[in-house]
Amino acid sequence: MVTNAVIGKTLTIDELFDEMGFEAIFVGSGAGLPNFMNIPGESLRGVYSANEYLTRSNLIKAYKDDPDTPIMKGGKVAVVGGGNVAMDAARTALRLGAEKVYIVYRRSMEELPARAEEVEHAQEEGIDFRLLTNPVEILGYENHDDPRDPANGSVRAIRCIKMELGEPDDSGRRRPVPVQGSEFELEVDAVIMSIGTSPNPLIKDTTEGLGVNRRGCIVVDEGGLTSRKAVYAGGDAVTGAATVISAMGAGKVAARSIDEALTSN
Ligand SMILES: Cc1cc2nc3c(=O)[nH]c(=O)nc-3n(C[C@H](O)[C@H](O)[C@H](O)COP(=O)(O)OP(=O)(O)OC[C@H]3O[C@@H](n4cnc5c(N)ncnc54)[C@H](O)[C@@H]3O)c2cc1C
């Protein structure tokens, strides 16, 4: 048994075969690497990925009065993105005492990927949906002595641009196109980026011959087998961020394949 090992760092897939004697390996490493927009200002204080924000508030219990890992409470919060995780982050911000919470999403309500119930609940709770709007820069306080800057280098606003919908793109949804000259500032104290996650490249980078697609997801056949002999994979590491049920299903499919492969030898 190997526990508490980061595969690709402590041990590689090849070492698990060669040194530990495993005969088959299942990779279920998820898609936990948060995506950012790569716009200026993303390293300012008060910018979080949704995963970090939700982990801090829910798992590390930053909502408590004297938390080990504090989180910004109160103020004005912008959540960038329109998925279920964005709705979760927005409603969590409200529960942490935010006076105003925006959802900033670049397409319209029709394309918003979150489940209708999640959107409805967010609206009922007073979340302000700024649709057809995309951030282009996160702005901080220029003068670090500014009394409004709670911790040198904090967020003070996001600069956004209005969008309109053009022709459908690869996803079949109408492509959002910036409206020239429509930039404006939205005053906020925190920005939560909720624009998806990707598989961490660690295992791919340390496993020669492991095929991945252009999104960095591991490529498998219908039985969960990767391009490497006796290496199987499933879940978000293969599909990109999806659901618990589909990850569990993929685990079962791969378990069956592994059982067949090992017992037929
Ligand atoms: C905020 C949030 C809310 C969600 N809500 C829902 C929901 O309501 N319903 C639903 O169905 N889905 C939900 N999901 C999605 C769901 O969590 C995932 O689809 C599911 O957990 C994927 O399972 P997985 O086993 O593929 O990966 P994960 O559950 O991500 O597990 C991967 C594991 O591998 C470990 N790992 C990663 N890299 C390595 C490495 N190199 N070496 C060793 N270990 C490694 C990670 O630490 C992690 O423990 C939500 C996701 C998020 C982020």
CSV table of C-alpha atoms and ligand atoms in Angstrom, one decimal:
chain,number,residue,atom,x,y,z
A,1,MET,CA,0.0,0.0,0.0
A,2,VAL,CA,1.2,3.5,-0.8
A,3,THR,CA,-0.5,6.4,1.0
A,4,ASN,CA,0.0,10.1,1.2
A,5,ALA,CA,2.1,10.1,-2.0
A,6,VAL,CA,1.8,12.6,-4.7
A,7,ILE,CA,2.2,10.6,-7.9
A,8,GLY,CA,4.5,12.3,-10.2
A,9,LYS,CA,6.4,13.9,-7.3
A,10,THR,CA,7.0,11.4,-4.5
A,11,LEU,CA,6.7,8.4,-6.8
A,12,THR,CA,6.1,8.2,-10.6
A,13,ILE,CA,3.8,5.8,-12.3
A,14,ASP,CA,6.9,3.9,-13.6
A,15,GLU,CA,8.2,3.6,-10.1
A,16,LEU,CA,4.9,2.2,-8.9
A,17,PHE,CA,5.4,-0.6,-11.5
A,18,ASP,CA,9.1,-1.1,-11.3
A,19,GLU,CA,9.9,-0.6,-7.6
A,20,MET,CA,6.6,-1.2,-5.9
A,21,GLY,CA,5.5,-4.2,-8.0
A,22,PHE,CA,2.0,-3.0,-9.0
A,23,GLU,CA,0.6,-4.8,-12.0
A,24,ALA,CA,-2.0,-2.2,-13.0
A,25,ILE,CA,-2.6,1.4,-12.0
A,26,PHE,CA,-5.8,3.5,-12.1
A,27,VAL,CA,-5.3,7.3,-12.4
A,28,GLY,CA,-8.2,9.2,-10.8
A,29,SER,CA,-6.4,12.4,-10.1
A,30,GLY,CA,-9.4,14.7,-11.0
A,31,ALA,CA,-9.3,18.1,-12.5
A,32,GLY,CA,-8.4,20.3,-9.6
A,33,LEU,CA,-6.2,22.9,-11.1
A,34,PRO,CA,-8.3,26.2,-11.2
A,35,ASN,CA,-8.3,28.2,-14.4
A,36,PHE,CA,-7.6,31.9,-14.4
A,37,MET,CA,-8.2,34.5,-17.1
A,38,ASN,CA,-4.6,35.6,-17.4
A,39,ILE,CA,-5.7,39.3,-17.1
A,40,PRO,CA,-3.7,41.9,-15.2
A,41,GLY,CA,-4.4,42.1,-11.4
A,42,GLU,CA,-5.0,38.4,-10.8
A,43,SER,CA,-2.3,38.3,-8.1
A,44,LEU,CA,-3.8,41.1,-6.0
A,45,ARG,CA,-5.0,40.3,-2.5
A,46,GLY,CA,-8.7,39.4,-2.6
A,47,VAL,CA,-8.5,37.4,-5.8
A,48,TYR,CA,-9.4,33.7,-5.2
A,49,SER,CA,-10.1,30.7,-7.3
A,50,ALA,CA,-13.6,29.3,-6.5
A,51,ASN,CA,-12.0,26.1,-5.3
A,52,GLU,CA,-9.7,27.9,-2.9
A,53,TYR,CA,-12.6,30.1,-1.7
A,54,LEU,CA,-14.9,27.2,-1.1
A,55,THR,CA,-12.2,25.0,0.4
A,56,ARG,CA,-11.2,27.8,2.8
A,57,SER,CA,-14.8,28.6,3.9
A,58,ASN,CA,-16.2,25.1,4.0
A,59,LEU,CA,-13.4,22.7,4.8
A,60,ILE,CA,-10.9,24.9,6.7
A,61,LYS,CA,-13.9,26.6,8.4
A,62,ALA,CA,-12.8,30.1,7.6
A,63,TYR,CA,-16.3,31.2,8.4
A,64,LYS,CA,-15.5,31.0,12.1
A,65,ASP,CA,-14.6,34.0,14.1
A,66,ASP,CA,-11.0,33.1,14.7
A,67,PRO,CA,-10.0,30.9,11.8
A,68,ASP,CA,-6.5,29.5,11.1
A,69,THR,CA,-6.8,30.5,7.5
A,70,PRO,CA,-8.8,33.7,7.1
A,71,ILE,CA,-11.0,34.6,4.2
A,72,MET,CA,-12.4,37.9,3.1
A,73,LYS,CA,-15.8,38.4,4.8
A,74,GLY,CA,-18.2,41.2,3.9
A,75,GLY,CA,-17.6,43.8,1.3
A,76,LYS,CA,-18.5,43.6,-2.4
A,77,VAL,CA,-17.7,40.4,-4.2
A,78,ALA,CA,-17.6,39.6,-7.9
A,79,VAL,CA,-17.8,35.9,-9.0
A,80,VAL,CA,-16.6,35.4,-12.5
A,81,GLY,CA,-18.3,32.5,-14.3
A,82,GLY,CA,-21.7,31.1,-14.7
A,83,GLY,CA,-21.6,27.4,-13.6
A,84,ASN,CA,-22.9,25.6,-10.5
A,85,VAL,CA,-19.6,26.3,-8.7
A,86,ALA,CA,-20.0,30.0,-9.4
A,87,MET,CA,-23.5,30.0,-7.9
A,88,ASP,CA,-22.1,28.1,-4.9
A,89,ALA,CA,-19.3,30.6,-4.4
A,90,ALA,CA,-21.7,33.6,-4.8
A,91,ARG,CA,-24.1,32.2,-2.2
A,92,THR,CA,-21.2,31.3,0.1
A,93,ALA,CA,-20.0,35.0,-0.2
A,94,LEU,CA,-23.5,36.1,0.9
A,95,ARG,CA,-23.4,33.8,3.9
A,96,LEU,CA,-19.9,35.2,4.8
A,97,GLY,CA,-21.6,38.6,5.1
A,98,ALA,CA,-21.0,40.2,1.7
A,99,GLU,CA,-23.0,43.4,1.3
A,100,LYS,CA,-23.2,42.9,-2.5
A,101,VAL,CA,-22.4,39.9,-4.7
A,102,TYR,CA,-22.2,40.0,-8.5
A,103,ILE,CA,-22.1,37.1,-11.0
A,104,VAL,CA,-20.1,38.4,-14.0
A,105,TYR,CA,-20.7,36.2,-17.0
A,106,ARG,CA,-19.7,36.8,-20.6
A,107,ARG,CA,-22.7,35.2,-22.3
A,108,SER,CA,-26.5,35.7,-21.7
A,109,MET,CA,-28.9,33.9,-19.3
A,110,GLU,CA,-29.7,31.5,-22.1
A,111,GLU,CA,-26.2,30.1,-22.3
A,112,LEU,CA,-25.5,30.2,-18.5
A,113,PRO,CA,-24.3,26.7,-17.7
A,114,ALA,CA,-25.5,26.4,-14.1
A,115,ARG,CA,-28.7,24.4,-13.3
A,116,ALA,CA,-31.9,26.4,-13.5
A,117,GLU,CA,-32.6,25.8,-9.8
A,118,GLU,CA,-29.2,27.1,-8.7
A,119,VAL,CA,-29.7,30.3,-10.7
A,120,GLU,CA,-33.2,30.7,-9.3
A,121,HIS,CA,-31.9,30.3,-5.8
A,122,ALA,CA,-29.1,32.8,-6.4
A,123,GLN,CA,-31.6,35.3,-7.8
A,124,GLU,CA,-33.9,34.8,-4.9
A,125,GLU,CA,-31.1,35.6,-2.5
A,126,GLY,CA,-30.3,38.9,-4.3
A,127,ILE,CA,-27.2,38.0,-6.3
A,128,ASP,CA,-26.8,40.6,-9.0
A,129,PHE,CA,-26.3,39.0,-12.4
A,130,ARG,CA,-24.1,41.1,-14.8
A,131,LEU,CA,-24.6,39.2,-18.0
A,132,LEU,CA,-22.8,39.8,-21.3
A,133,THR,CA,-20.0,41.3,-19.3
A,134,ASN,CA,-16.4,40.2,-19.2
A,135,PRO,CA,-13.5,41.4,-16.9
A,136,VAL,CA,-10.5,42.7,-18.7
A,137,GLU,CA,-8.5,43.8,-15.6
A,138,ILE,CA,-8.6,43.7,-11.8
A,139,LEU,CA,-7.7,47.0,-10.3
A,140,GLY,CA,-5.9,47.5,-6.9
A,141,TYR,CA,-5.3,50.5,-4.8
A,142,GLU,CA,-2.4,52.5,-6.4
A,143,ASN,CA,-1.4,54.1,-3.2
A,144,HIS,CA,-0.6,51.5,-0.6
A,145,ASP,CA,-1.1,54.0,2.2
A,146,ASP,CA,-4.7,54.4,1.1
A,147,PRO,CA,-6.8,53.8,4.3
A,148,ARG,CA,-9.3,51.9,2.1
A,149,ASP,CA,-6.6,49.4,1.3
A,150,PRO,CA,-7.0,46.8,4.1
A,151,ALA,CA,-3.9,44.8,3.3
A,152,ASN,CA,-1.4,46.3,0.9
A,153,GLY,CA,-2.3,45.6,-2.6
A,154,SER,CA,-6.0,44.7,-2.2
A,155,VAL,CA,-8.6,44.7,-5.0
A,156,ARG,CA,-10.7,47.9,-5.4
A,157,ALA,CA,-12.5,47.2,-8.6
A,158,ILE,CA,-12.7,45.2,-11.8
A,159,ARG,CA,-12.7,46.8,-15.2
A,160,CYS,CA,-15.2,45.0,-17.4
A,161,ILE,CA,-16.2,45.2,-21.1
A,162,LYS,CA,-19.8,44.7,-22.4
A,163,MET,CA,-20.2,41.7,-24.7
A,164,GLU,CA,-22.6,40.8,-27.5
A,165,LEU,CA,-23.3,37.4,-29.0
A,166,GLY,CA,-22.0,36.6,-32.4
A,167,GLU,CA,-21.9,33.4,-34.5
A,168,PRO,CA,-21.9,30.0,-32.7
A,169,ASP,CA,-18.5,28.7,-31.8
A,170,ASP,CA,-17.1,25.1,-31.5
A,171,SER,CA,-19.4,24.5,-28.5
A,172,GLY,CA,-22.4,25.4,-30.5
A,173,ARG,CA,-23.1,28.4,-28.3
A,174,ARG,CA,-23.0,31.9,-29.7
A,175,ARG,CA,-19.6,33.4,-29.3
A,176,PRO,CA,-19.4,36.5,-27.0
A,177,VAL,CA,-17.8,39.4,-28.8
A,178,PRO,CA,-16.5,42.5,-27.0
A,179,VAL,CA,-18.4,45.8,-27.6
A,180,GLN,CA,-15.7,48.3,-28.4
A,181,GLY,CA,-15.6,51.4,-26.1
A,182,SER,CA,-18.0,49.8,-23.6
A,183,GLU,CA,-15.5,49.4,-20.7
A,184,PHE,CA,-16.6,50.3,-17.2
A,185,GLU,CA,-15.5,49.7,-13.6
A,186,LEU,CA,-17.3,47.7,-11.0
A,187,GLU,CA,-16.3,48.5,-7.5
A,188,VAL,CA,-15.5,45.3,-5.6
A,189,ASP,CA,-13.3,44.1,-2.7
A,190,ALA,CA,-12.9,40.5,-3.8
A,191,VAL,CA,-13.0,38.6,-7.1
A,192,ILE,CA,-13.7,34.8,-7.2
A,193,MET,CA,-12.6,33.2,-10.4
A,194,SER,CA,-15.0,30.4,-11.2
A,195,ILE,CA,-14.2,29.6,-14.9
A,196,GLY,CA,-13.5,25.9,-14.6
A,197,THR,CA,-10.6,23.7,-13.6
A,198,SER,CA,-8.2,21.5,-15.6
A,199,PRO,CA,-6.3,18.3,-14.7
A,200,ASN,CA,-3.0,19.0,-13.0
A,201,PRO,CA,-0.2,18.2,-15.6
A,202,LEU,CA,2.0,16.5,-13.0
A,203,ILE,CA,1.2,12.9,-13.9
A,204,LYS,CA,1.1,13.6,-17.6
A,205,ASP,CA,4.5,15.3,-17.4
A,206,THR,CA,6.2,12.5,-15.5
A,207,THR,CA,4.6,9.5,-17.4
A,208,GLU,CA,6.2,9.0,-20.8
A,209,GLY,CA,3.8,7.9,-23.4
A,210,LEU,CA,0.6,8.9,-21.5
A,211,GLY,CA,-1.7,10.4,-24.1
A,212,VAL,CA,-3.7,13.5,-23.3
A,213,ASN,CA,-6.0,15.7,-25.4
A,214,ARG,CA,-5.5,19.4,-26.0
A,215,ARG,CA,-7.3,20.2,-22.7
A,216,GLY,CA,-4.7,18.0,-20.8
A,217,CYS,CA,-7.3,15.3,-20.1
A,218,ILE,CA,-6.0,11.7,-20.2
A,219,VAL,CA,-7.3,9.8,-23.3
A,220,VAL,CA,-8.7,6.3,-22.6
A,221,ASP,CA,-10.5,3.6,-24.6
A,222,GLU,CA,-14.0,2.3,-23.7
A,223,GLY,CA,-12.5,0.1,-20.9
A,224,GLY,CA,-10.6,3.0,-19.3
A,225,LEU,CA,-7.2,1.9,-20.6
A,226,THR,CA,-4.8,4.7,-21.4
A,227,SER,CA,-2.1,4.7,-24.1
A,228,ARG,CA,0.2,3.1,-21.5
A,229,LYS,CA,0.1,-0.6,-20.9
A,230,ALA,CA,-1.7,-1.5,-17.6
A,231,VAL,CA,-2.4,2.2,-16.8
A,232,TYR,CA,-6.1,3.0,-16.6
A,233,ALA,CA,-7.8,6.3,-15.8
A,234,GLY,CA,-11.2,7.7,-15.2
A,235,GLY,CA,-13.2,10.6,-13.7
A,236,ASP,CA,-12.5,14.3,-14.1
A,237,ALA,CA,-8.8,13.5,-15.1
A,238,VAL,CA,-10.3,12.0,-18.3
A,239,THR,CA,-13.5,14.0,-18.9
A,240,GLY,CA,-12.5,17.4,-17.4
A,241,ALA,CA,-14.6,18.7,-14.5
A,242,ALA,CA,-17.8,16.6,-14.5
A,243,THR,CA,-19.8,14.8,-11.8
A,244,VAL,CA,-19.3,12.4,-9.0
A,245,ILE,CA,-21.6,9.8,-10.6
A,246,SER,CA,-19.7,9.8,-13.9
A,247,ALA,CA,-16.4,9.5,-12.0
A,248,MET,CA,-17.8,6.6,-10.0
A,249,GLY,CA,-19.0,5.0,-13.2
A,250,ALA,CA,-15.6,5.3,-14.8
A,251,GLY,CA,-14.0,3.7,-11.8
A,252,LYS,CA,-16.3,0.7,-12.1
A,253,VAL,CA,-15.6,0.3,-15.8
A,254,ALA,CA,-11.9,0.5,-15.2
A,255,ALA,CA,-12.0,-1.9,-12.3
A,256,ARG,CA,-13.8,-4.5,-14.5
A,257,SER,CA,-11.1,-4.1,-17.2
A,258,ILE,CA,-8.3,-4.4,-14.7
A,259,ASP,CA,-9.9,-7.5,-13.2
A,260,GLU,CA,-10.2,-9.1,-16.7
A,261,ALA,CA,-6.6,-8.1,-17.7
A,262,LEU,CA,-5.1,-9.5,-14.5
A,263,THR,CA,-7.1,-12.7,-14.3
A,264,SER,CA,-6.7,-13.6,-18.0
A,265,ASN,CA,-2.9,-13.7,-17.7
B,1,LIG,C1,-17.2,23.3,-5.7
B,1,LIG,C2,-17.6,22.0,-6.4
B,1,LIG,C3,-18.8,21.5,-6.2
B,1,LIG,C4,-19.2,20.3,-6.9
B,1,LIG,N1,-20.5,19.9,-6.7
B,1,LIG,C5,-20.8,18.7,-7.3
B,1,LIG,C6,-22.1,18.2,-7.1
B,1,LIG,O1,-23.0,18.8,-6.4
B,1,LIG,N2,-22.4,17.0,-7.7
B,1,LIG,C7,-21.6,16.3,-8.5
B,1,LIG,O2,-21.9,15.3,-9.0
B,1,LIG,N3,-20.3,16.8,-8.7
B,1,LIG,C8,-20.0,18.0,-8.1
B,1,LIG,N4,-18.7,18.5,-8.3
B,1,LIG,C9,-17.8,17.8,-9.2
B,1,LIG,C10,-17.2,16.6,-8.5
B,1,LIG,O3,-16.6,17.0,-7.3
B,1,LIG,C11,-16.2,15.9,-9.4
B,1,LIG,O4,-16.7,15.7,-10.7
B,1,LIG,C12,-15.7,14.6,-8.9
B,1,LIG,O5,-15.2,14.8,-7.5
B,1,LIG,C13,-14.6,14.0,-9.7
B,1,LIG,O6,-14.1,12.8,-9.1
B,1,LIG,P1,-12.6,12.3,-9.4
B,1,LIG,O7,-12.5,11.1,-8.5
B,1,LIG,O8,-12.4,12.2,-10.8
B,1,LIG,O9,-11.7,13.4,-8.9
B,1,LIG,P2,-11.5,14.1,-7.5
B,1,LIG,O10,-12.8,14.0,-6.6
B,1,LIG,O11,-11.1,15.5,-7.8
B,1,LIG,O12,-10.4,13.3,-6.8
B,1,LIG,C14,-9.1,13.4,-7.2
B,1,LIG,C15,-8.2,13.0,-6.1
B,1,LIG,O13,-6.8,12.8,-6.6
B,1,LIG,C16,-5.9,13.4,-5.8
B,1,LIG,N5,-4.7,13.7,-6.6
B,1,LIG,C17,-4.6,14.7,-7.6
B,1,LIG,N6,-3.4,14.6,-8.2
B,1,LIG,C18,-2.7,13.6,-7.5
B,1,LIG,C19,-1.4,13.1,-7.7
B,1,LIG,N7,-0.5,13.5,-8.6
B,1,LIG,N8,-1.1,12.0,-6.8
B,1,LIG,C20,-1.9,11.6,-5.9
B,1,LIG,N9,-3.2,12.0,-5.7
B,1,LIG,C21,-3.6,13.0,-6.6
B,1,LIG,C22,-6.6,14.7,-5.3
B,1,LIG,O14,-6.0,15.2,-4.2
B,1,LIG,C23,-8.0,14.2,-5.1
B,1,LIG,O15,-8.1,13.6,-3.8
B,1,LIG,C24,-18.3,19.7,-7.7
B,1,LIG,C25,-17.0,20.2,-7.9
B,1,LIG,C26,-16.6,21.3,-7.2
B,1,LIG,C27,-15.2,21.9,-7.4
